[in-house]
């Protein structure tokens, strides 16, 4: 059933919030420790798409702040956050999803952005123009992009 | 140690600190900034008490740059910004506007009339009853004394003039006043400094207090001081004004930024400048 819904959502992009099985940002359920157990889309993440999203400046741009063996061929990864090599051993899937959606539920003061969140935004802007936001429903990443990056991170085992 | 090995060492240190850890001291703090082999600059000072321990040391952005970029700032023949200063010096003596005056008509030689001005900007202007940046003093002269048009804060004529005026204070300590009538502006600026704006929910402090010395991709984060502005950005090949940089940092949090020349950015300018009180004015600094 969920898959059917998701397929419908993919086909009908005009009203994604109404027809999709995607969990909307305000409906995401966190555990007390910041975990998100349920998939945001019901569609398994694609690690190859996740790699693209994680390493593209205008999307996840994870590489701006994190080193990882998984993208060791990219020049100048940043070092604001921890090395993600082997991260799948340190956190389970639910916790990694929660950190991607809103890391502040796990690390309260972290500088890491909440990638699927629309709350508590001061002076929301329109992308990187410095102008006011045209919509207040914008998230940095889509629900599926979160699932894709999660699928990538789940491949980051001991030495990857 | 190679750059790569250094970086690996830093990374290892960062990993042990973990999320939100203290900033690493990667900048070359032993380097000495001496301009033209004669002007010794103060690039590291003790933080002012009003910083409440936010910084262990106040460090000029010069230390965070690579050796080649640092060297460019040490010699006026190598510093590309000095070409813009030359343009500003020429403009100082050029008559403009309906009153037949130049800057020099009232202020005399720029070396004398403008020495120390940049070091105390922005400053509360009693007559105007407001906090003024250097650009406002310049435009006030142009409009009300010279009968000339105000300059856009972010266009070349203004930037070369603030560079020419700024370099007259080079080597003097930044010394903006934060008490008395300036206090409310400073408080506003401080609040802005720590406000986590935009979709990225990042504040000035997220990068320039919590993470100076670390890298966002290839960008080496400094403490974000203003003592070198207007600054020559090598990647742009032009001067970057104070408000252009402040606007850009807020914009890059995916926020609605504040207009250049706005009351908000002036307040932020005052607060950020005060964090660097005691550093030498480096105008015009050279940055990547």
Coordinates of C-alpha atoms in Angstrom, one line a residue:
Chain A
X1 CA 0.0 0.0 0.0
X2 CA 2.7 2.4 0.9
X3 CA 4.6 1.6 -2.3
X4 CA 1.4 2.3 -4.3
X5 CA 1.0 5.6 -2.6
X6 CA 4.6 6.5 -3.3
X7 CA 4.3 5.6 -6.9
X8 CA 1.2 7.8 -7.1
X9 CA 3.2 10.6 -5.5
X10 CA 5.9 10.2 -8.0
X11 CA 3.4 10.4 -10.8
X12 CA 1.4 13.3 -9.4
X13 CA 4.0 15.9 -8.5
X14 CA 1.5 18.8 -8.5
X15 CA 0.1 18.1 -5.1
X16 CA 2.8 16.2 -3.3
X17 CA 1.7 17.1 0.2
X18 CA -1.8 15.8 -0.4
X19 CA -1.2 12.6 -2.3
X20 CA 2.2 11.4 -1.2
X21 CA 2.9 8.9 1.5
X22 CA 5.8 11.1 2.4
X23 CA 5.9 12.1 6.0
X24 CA 5.7 15.9 6.1
X25 CA 8.4 17.7 8.1
X26 CA 6.1 18.5 11.0
X27 CA 4.8 15.0 11.2
X28 CA 8.1 13.3 11.7
X29 CA 8.1 11.2 14.9
X30 CA 11.3 11.4 17.0
X31 CA 12.2 9.2 19.9
X32 CA 13.5 10.9 23.1
X33 CA 17.0 10.4 21.8
X34 CA 16.4 11.9 18.4
X35 CA 15.8 8.7 16.4
X36 CA 13.3 8.5 13.5
X37 CA 12.4 4.8 13.1
X38 CA 10.0 5.1 10.1
X39 CA 11.1 5.7 6.6
X40 CA 10.0 9.2 5.4
X41 CA 8.8 7.9 2.1
X42 CA 8.4 4.1 2.2
X43 CA 10.7 3.9 -0.8
X44 CA 14.1 2.4 -0.1
X45 CA 16.9 4.9 -0.4
X46 CA 19.3 4.7 -3.3
X47 CA 22.9 5.0 -2.2
X48 CA 24.2 6.2 -5.6
X49 CA 21.7 9.0 -5.6
X50 CA 22.6 9.6 -1.9
X51 CA 26.3 10.0 -3.0
X52 CA 25.3 12.7 -5.5
X53 CA 23.1 14.5 -3.0
X54 CA 25.8 14.3 -0.3
X55 CA 28.5 15.7 -2.4
X56 CA 26.6 18.4 -4.4
X57 CA 27.1 21.9 -3.1
X58 CA 23.5 23.0 -3.7
X59 CA 22.0 19.9 -2.1
X60 CA 23.2 18.1 1.0
X61 CA 26.8 19.3 0.7
X62 CA 27.8 16.9 3.5
X63 CA 31.4 17.0 2.2
X64 CA 31.6 20.7 3.1
X65 CA 31.9 19.7 6.8
X66 CA 32.7 15.9 6.9
X67 CA 35.5 13.7 5.9
X68 CA 34.6 10.1 4.8
X69 CA 36.4 7.3 3.1
X70 CA 33.2 7.0 1.0
X71 CA 34.2 10.3 -0.8
X72 CA 37.9 10.1 -0.3
X73 CA 38.6 11.1 -3.9
X74 CA 36.9 14.4 -3.6
X75 CA 39.3 17.4 -2.9
X76 CA 39.2 19.3 0.4
X77 CA 36.5 17.8 2.5
X78 CA 35.7 20.0 5.5
X79 CA 36.4 19.1 9.1
X80 CA 33.6 20.9 11.0
X81 CA 31.8 17.7 11.9
X82 CA 33.2 14.2 12.7
X83 CA 34.7 11.8 10.1
X84 CA 31.8 9.7 8.8
X85 CA 33.9 6.7 8.0
X86 CA 32.3 3.7 9.7
X87 CA 29.4 5.8 10.9
X88 CA 27.0 2.9 10.3
X89 CA 28.7 1.0 13.1
X90 CA 28.3 3.9 15.5
X91 CA 24.7 4.7 14.9
X92 CA 21.8 2.5 13.7
X93 CA 19.5 3.4 10.8
X94 CA 16.9 5.1 12.9
X95 CA 19.4 7.3 14.6
X96 CA 21.1 8.3 11.4
X97 CA 17.8 9.2 9.9
X98 CA 17.0 11.3 12.9
X99 CA 20.3 13.1 12.7
X100 CA 19.8 13.9 9.0
X101 CA 16.2 15.1 9.6
X102 CA 17.1 17.3 12.6
X103 CA 20.4 16.7 14.3
X104 CA 19.4 19.1 17.1
X105 CA 17.2 16.4 18.5
X106 CA 20.3 14.4 19.2
X107 CA 23.0 17.1 19.6
X108 CA 21.3 20.1 21.0
X109 CA 23.8 22.8 20.2
X110 CA 25.2 21.4 17.0
X111 CA 25.9 23.7 14.1
X112 CA 24.7 20.9 11.7
X113 CA 21.7 22.1 9.8
X114 CA 18.4 20.2 10.1
X115 CA 17.9 19.0 6.6
X116 CA 14.1 18.2 6.7
X117 CA 12.7 20.8 9.0
X118 CA 10.5 23.9 8.6
X119 CA 10.3 25.0 12.2
X120 CA 12.1 27.7 14.2
X121 CA 13.6 29.4 11.1
X122 CA 14.7 32.9 11.8
X123 CA 14.5 35.2 8.7
X124 CA 13.9 32.4 6.2
X125 CA 15.4 33.3 2.8
X126 CA 15.0 32.3 -0.8
X127 CA 17.9 29.9 -1.5
X128 CA 21.2 31.9 -1.4
X129 CA 19.8 35.2 -2.8
X130 CA 19.5 37.0 0.6
X131 CA 15.9 37.7 -0.4
X132 CA 12.9 36.7 1.7
X133 CA 11.7 33.1 1.3
X134 CA 8.9 32.6 -1.3
X135 CA 7.6 29.6 0.7
X136 CA 7.9 28.7 4.3
X137 CA 7.5 25.0 3.5
X138 CA 10.9 24.6 1.9
X139 CA 13.3 22.0 3.4
X140 CA 17.0 21.8 2.5
X141 CA 16.4 18.2 1.2
X142 CA 13.4 16.3 0.1
X143 CA 12.2 13.3 2.1
X144 CA 13.6 10.9 -0.6
X145 CA 16.9 12.7 -0.6
X146 CA 17.2 12.1 3.1
X147 CA 16.4 8.4 2.6
X148 CA 19.0 8.3 -0.2
X149 CA 21.8 9.8 1.9
X150 CA 20.8 7.4 4.7
X151 CA 21.2 4.5 2.3
X152 CA 24.6 5.8 1.5
X153 CA 25.6 6.2 5.2
X154 CA 24.5 2.6 5.9
X155 CA 27.2 1.5 3.5
X156 CA 29.8 3.4 5.5
X157 CA 31.1 0.4 7.5
X158 CA 34.4 -0.1 9.3
X159 CA 36.7 1.1 6.6
X160 CA 34.3 2.8 4.3
Chain B
X1 CA 55.0 18.6 7.8
X2 CA 53.2 18.6 4.5
X3 CA 49.8 20.4 4.2
X4 CA 48.1 17.0 3.9
X5 CA 49.8 15.6 7.0
X6 CA 49.0 18.8 8.9
X7 CA 45.4 18.5 7.9
X8 CA 45.3 14.8 8.9
X9 CA 46.8 15.7 12.3
X10 CA 44.1 18.4 12.7
X11 CA 41.4 16.0 11.7
X12 CA 42.6 13.4 14.2
X13 CA 42.4 16.1 16.9
X14 CA 39.0 17.1 15.8
X15 CA 37.7 13.6 15.9
X16 CA 38.7 13.2 19.5
X17 CA 36.8 16.4 20.4
X18 CA 33.7 15.4 18.4
X19 CA 30.7 17.4 17.6
X20 CA 30.6 21.0 18.6
X21 CA 34.2 20.7 19.9
X22 CA 36.6 23.6 20.5
X23 CA 38.2 25.2 17.5
X24 CA 41.6 23.9 16.6
X25 CA 44.6 26.1 16.5
X26 CA 45.7 25.4 12.9
X27 CA 46.6 28.9 11.9
X28 CA 50.3 29.8 11.8
X29 CA 50.5 31.9 15.0
X30 CA 54.2 32.3 14.8
X31 CA 54.1 34.3 11.6
X32 CA 54.8 38.0 12.0
X33 CA 53.1 40.7 9.9
X34 CA 55.4 43.5 9.0
X35 CA 54.4 45.8 6.2
X36 CA 57.1 47.0 3.8
X37 CA 59.7 45.8 6.3
X38 CA 59.0 48.6 8.6
X39 CA 55.4 48.7 10.0
X40 CA 55.0 46.1 12.7
X41 CA 51.4 45.0 13.1
X42 CA 49.6 43.6 16.1
X43 CA 47.8 40.5 14.9
X44 CA 47.2 38.6 18.1
X45 CA 45.8 40.3 21.3
X46 CA 44.1 39.3 24.5
X47 CA 40.3 39.3 24.2
X48 CA 38.4 42.2 25.7
X49 CA 36.6 41.5 29.0
X50 CA 33.2 42.1 27.3
X51 CA 33.8 39.0 25.1
X52 CA 33.2 36.9 28.3
X53 CA 35.8 34.3 27.3
X54 CA 34.2 33.7 23.9
X55 CA 37.7 33.7 22.3
X56 CA 41.0 32.5 23.9
X57 CA 42.9 34.9 21.7
X58 CA 41.9 37.5 19.2
X59 CA 43.6 36.5 16.0
X60 CA 43.7 38.5 12.8
X61 CA 42.4 36.7 9.7
X62 CA 45.9 37.2 8.2
X63 CA 47.1 34.2 10.2
X64 CA 44.5 31.9 8.7
X65 CA 45.7 32.5 5.1
X66 CA 48.4 30.5 3.3
X67 CA 52.0 31.8 3.2
X68 CA 51.7 33.2 -0.4
X69 CA 48.6 35.2 0.5
X70 CA 50.1 36.5 3.7
X71 CA 53.2 37.6 1.8
X72 CA 51.1 39.7 -0.6
X73 CA 49.8 41.8 2.3
X74 CA 53.4 42.5 3.6
X75 CA 54.6 44.5 0.6
X76 CA 52.6 47.3 -1.0
X77 CA 54.1 46.5 -4.4
X78 CA 52.7 43.0 -4.1
X79 CA 49.4 44.0 -2.6
X80 CA 46.9 44.3 -5.5
X81 CA 44.6 46.4 -3.3
X82 CA 47.1 49.3 -3.4
X83 CA 46.0 50.0 -7.0
X84 CA 42.6 50.7 -5.6
X85 CA 44.1 52.8 -2.8
X86 CA 45.8 54.9 -5.5
X87 CA 42.4 55.5 -7.2
X88 CA 41.0 56.6 -3.8
X89 CA 43.8 59.0 -3.2
X90 CA 43.2 60.6 -6.6
X91 CA 39.5 60.9 -5.8
X92 CA 40.4 62.6 -2.5
X93 CA 41.9 65.5 -4.4
X94 CA 39.3 65.6 -7.2
X95 CA 36.7 68.3 -7.2
X96 CA 33.2 66.9 -7.5
X97 CA 29.7 68.4 -7.1
X98 CA 28.1 71.8 -7.3
X99 CA 30.2 73.4 -4.6
X100 CA 33.5 73.1 -6.4
X101 CA 35.1 71.2 -3.6
X102 CA 37.2 68.1 -3.1
X103 CA 37.7 66.1 0.1
X104 CA 41.0 67.9 0.5
X105 CA 39.3 71.3 0.3
X106 CA 38.1 70.8 3.9
X107 CA 40.2 68.0 5.3
X108 CA 43.6 68.8 3.8
X109 CA 46.1 66.1 3.1
X110 CA 44.5 62.7 3.6
X111 CA 47.6 61.5 5.5
X112 CA 46.9 64.0 8.3
X113 CA 43.2 64.6 8.1
X114 CA 42.2 61.0 8.1
X115 CA 44.7 59.3 10.3
X116 CA 43.0 57.3 13.0
X117 CA 39.5 57.7 11.5
X118 CA 39.1 54.1 10.3
X119 CA 40.2 52.7 13.6
X120 CA 37.2 54.0 15.5
X121 CA 34.5 53.2 12.9
X122 CA 31.6 52.7 13.1
X123 CA 31.0 55.4 15.6
X124 CA 28.0 57.2 17.3
X125 CA 27.5 60.5 15.6
X126 CA 26.1 63.0 18.2
X127 CA 24.8 65.4 15.6
X128 CA 22.9 62.8 13.7
X129 CA 21.9 60.9 16.8
X130 CA 22.8 57.6 15.2
X131 CA 25.5 55.1 14.7
X132 CA 27.5 55.9 11.5
X133 CA 29.8 53.8 9.4
X134 CA 32.7 55.4 7.5
X135 CA 30.6 55.3 4.4
X136 CA 28.0 57.6 6.0
X137 CA 30.6 60.2 6.9
X138 CA 31.8 60.2 3.3
X139 CA 28.4 60.5 1.8
X140 CA 27.4 63.2 4.3
X141 CA 30.4 65.3 3.1
X142 CA 29.6 64.6 -0.5
X143 CA 25.9 65.5 -0.3
X144 CA 25.9 68.3 2.2
X145 CA 29.3 70.0 1.7
X146 CA 30.3 69.2 -1.9
X147 CA 26.9 69.1 -3.5
X148 CA 27.8 65.7 -5.0
X149 CA 25.8 62.5 -5.3
X150 CA 26.0 60.0 -2.6
X151 CA 27.9 56.9 -3.5
X152 CA 26.5 53.3 -3.3
X153 CA 28.2 51.6 -0.4
X154 CA 29.1 48.6 -2.5
X155 CA 30.4 50.3 -5.7
X156 CA 34.0 51.1 -6.7
X157 CA 34.1 54.8 -5.9
X158 CA 33.1 54.2 -2.3
X159 CA 35.3 51.2 -1.8
X160 CA 38.4 52.9 -3.2
X161 CA 37.7 55.9 -0.9
X162 CA 37.2 53.8 2.2
X163 CA 40.4 51.9 1.3
X164 CA 42.4 55.2 0.9
X165 CA 41.0 56.6 4.2
X166 CA 41.5 53.2 5.9
X167 CA 45.1 52.8 5.0
X168 CA 45.9 56.1 6.8
X169 CA 45.1 54.2 10.1
X170 CA 47.1 51.1 9.1
X171 CA 49.0 49.8 12.1
X172 CA 46.9 51.7 14.6
X173 CA 44.8 49.5 17.0
X174 CA 41.1 49.1 16.2
X175 CA 39.4 51.0 19.0
X176 CA 35.6 51.2 18.5
X177 CA 33.6 52.6 21.4
X178 CA 30.9 50.4 22.7
X179 CA 29.7 52.4 25.7
X180 CA 27.5 55.4 26.2
X181 CA 25.2 56.1 23.2
X182 CA 26.9 53.3 21.2
X183 CA 25.8 50.7 23.8
X184 CA 22.3 49.8 22.4
X185 CA 23.7 49.4 18.9
X186 CA 26.4 47.1 20.3
X187 CA 23.8 45.0 22.2
X188 CA 21.8 44.7 19.0
X189 CA 24.8 43.7 17.1
X190 CA 25.7 41.1 19.7
X191 CA 22.3 39.6 19.5
X192 CA 22.6 39.4 15.8
X193 CA 26.0 37.7 16.0
X194 CA 24.5 34.8 18.0
X195 CA 21.2 34.6 16.1
X196 CA 21.0 31.3 14.2
X197 CA 19.4 32.5 10.9
X198 CA 18.1 31.0 7.8
X199 CA 17.3 27.5 6.7
X200 CA 20.8 26.4 7.8
X201 CA 20.2 27.8 11.3
X202 CA 23.7 29.1 11.6
X203 CA 25.0 32.2 13.4
X204 CA 28.1 34.2 12.9
X205 CA 29.4 32.4 16.0
X206 CA 28.7 29.0 14.4
X207 CA 31.7 29.5 12.1
X208 CA 33.7 32.3 13.5
X209 CA 33.6 31.5 17.2
X210 CA 32.9 27.8 17.5
X211 CA 34.9 26.7 14.4
X212 CA 37.6 29.1 13.5
X213 CA 40.7 27.2 12.4
X214 CA 38.5 24.5 10.9
X215 CA 37.6 24.1 7.3
X216 CA 34.3 24.4 5.4
X217 CA 35.5 22.5 2.3
X218 CA 38.6 24.5 1.3
X219 CA 37.6 27.6 3.2
X220 CA 39.7 28.1 6.3
X221 CA 37.4 29.7 8.9
X222 CA 38.8 32.8 10.6
X223 CA 37.5 34.7 13.6
X224 CA 35.8 37.0 11.2
X225 CA 37.4 40.3 12.2
X226 CA 36.9 43.5 10.3
X227 CA 40.3 45.1 10.8
X228 CA 41.3 44.5 7.1
X229 CA 38.3 45.9 5.4
X230 CA 37.8 46.9 2.7
X231 CA 39.6 43.7 1.8
X232 CA 41.0 42.6 -1.5
X233 CA 39.5 39.2 -2.4
X234 CA 41.8 37.4 -4.8
X235 CA 39.0 35.3 -6.3
X236 CA 37.1 38.4 -7.2
X237 CA 40.0 40.6 -8.0
X238 CA 38.3 43.5 -6.3
X239 CA 37.7 45.2 -3.0
X240 CA 35.0 43.8 -0.8
X241 CA 33.3 46.2 1.6
X242 CA 32.4 45.4 5.2
X243 CA 28.7 45.3 4.5
X244 CA 29.1 43.2 1.4
X245 CA 30.8 40.6 3.6
X246 CA 28.3 40.8 6.4
X247 CA 25.4 40.7 4.0
X248 CA 27.0 37.6 2.3
X249 CA 27.5 35.7 5.5
X250 CA 23.9 36.1 6.5
X251 CA 22.7 35.3 3.0
X252 CA 24.8 32.1 3.0
X253 CA 22.8 30.8 5.9
X254 CA 19.9 30.7 3.4
X255 CA 18.3 33.7 5.3
X256 CA 16.7 36.9 4.3
X257 CA 19.8 39.1 4.7
X258 CA 20.0 42.7 5.8
X259 CA 20.5 45.5 3.3
X260 CA 24.0 46.9 3.0
X261 CA 24.0 50.2 4.8
X262 CA 21.0 49.2 7.0
X263 CA 20.7 50.0 10.7
X264 CA 21.0 46.2 11.4
X265 CA 24.3 45.7 9.5
X266 CA 25.8 48.8 11.1
X267 CA 24.9 47.4 14.6
X268 CA 26.5 44.1 13.6
X269 CA 29.5 45.9 12.2
X270 CA 30.0 47.7 15.5
X271 CA 29.8 44.4 17.5
X272 CA 32.1 42.5 15.2
X273 CA 34.5 45.4 15.1
X274 CA 34.6 45.5 18.9
X275 CA 35.6 41.8 19.0
X276 CA 38.7 42.8 17.1
X277 CA 39.5 45.9 19.3
X278 CA 43.3 46.0 19.7
X279 CA 44.2 44.3 16.4
X280 CA 46.0 46.6 14.0
X281 CA 44.0 48.1 11.2
X282 CA 45.2 46.1 8.2
X283 CA 43.3 47.9 5.5
X284 CA 43.6 47.0 2.7
X285 CA 44.1 43.3 3.6
X286 CA 44.5 40.5 1.1
X287 CA 42.3 37.4 1.4
X288 CA 41.7 34.4 -1.0

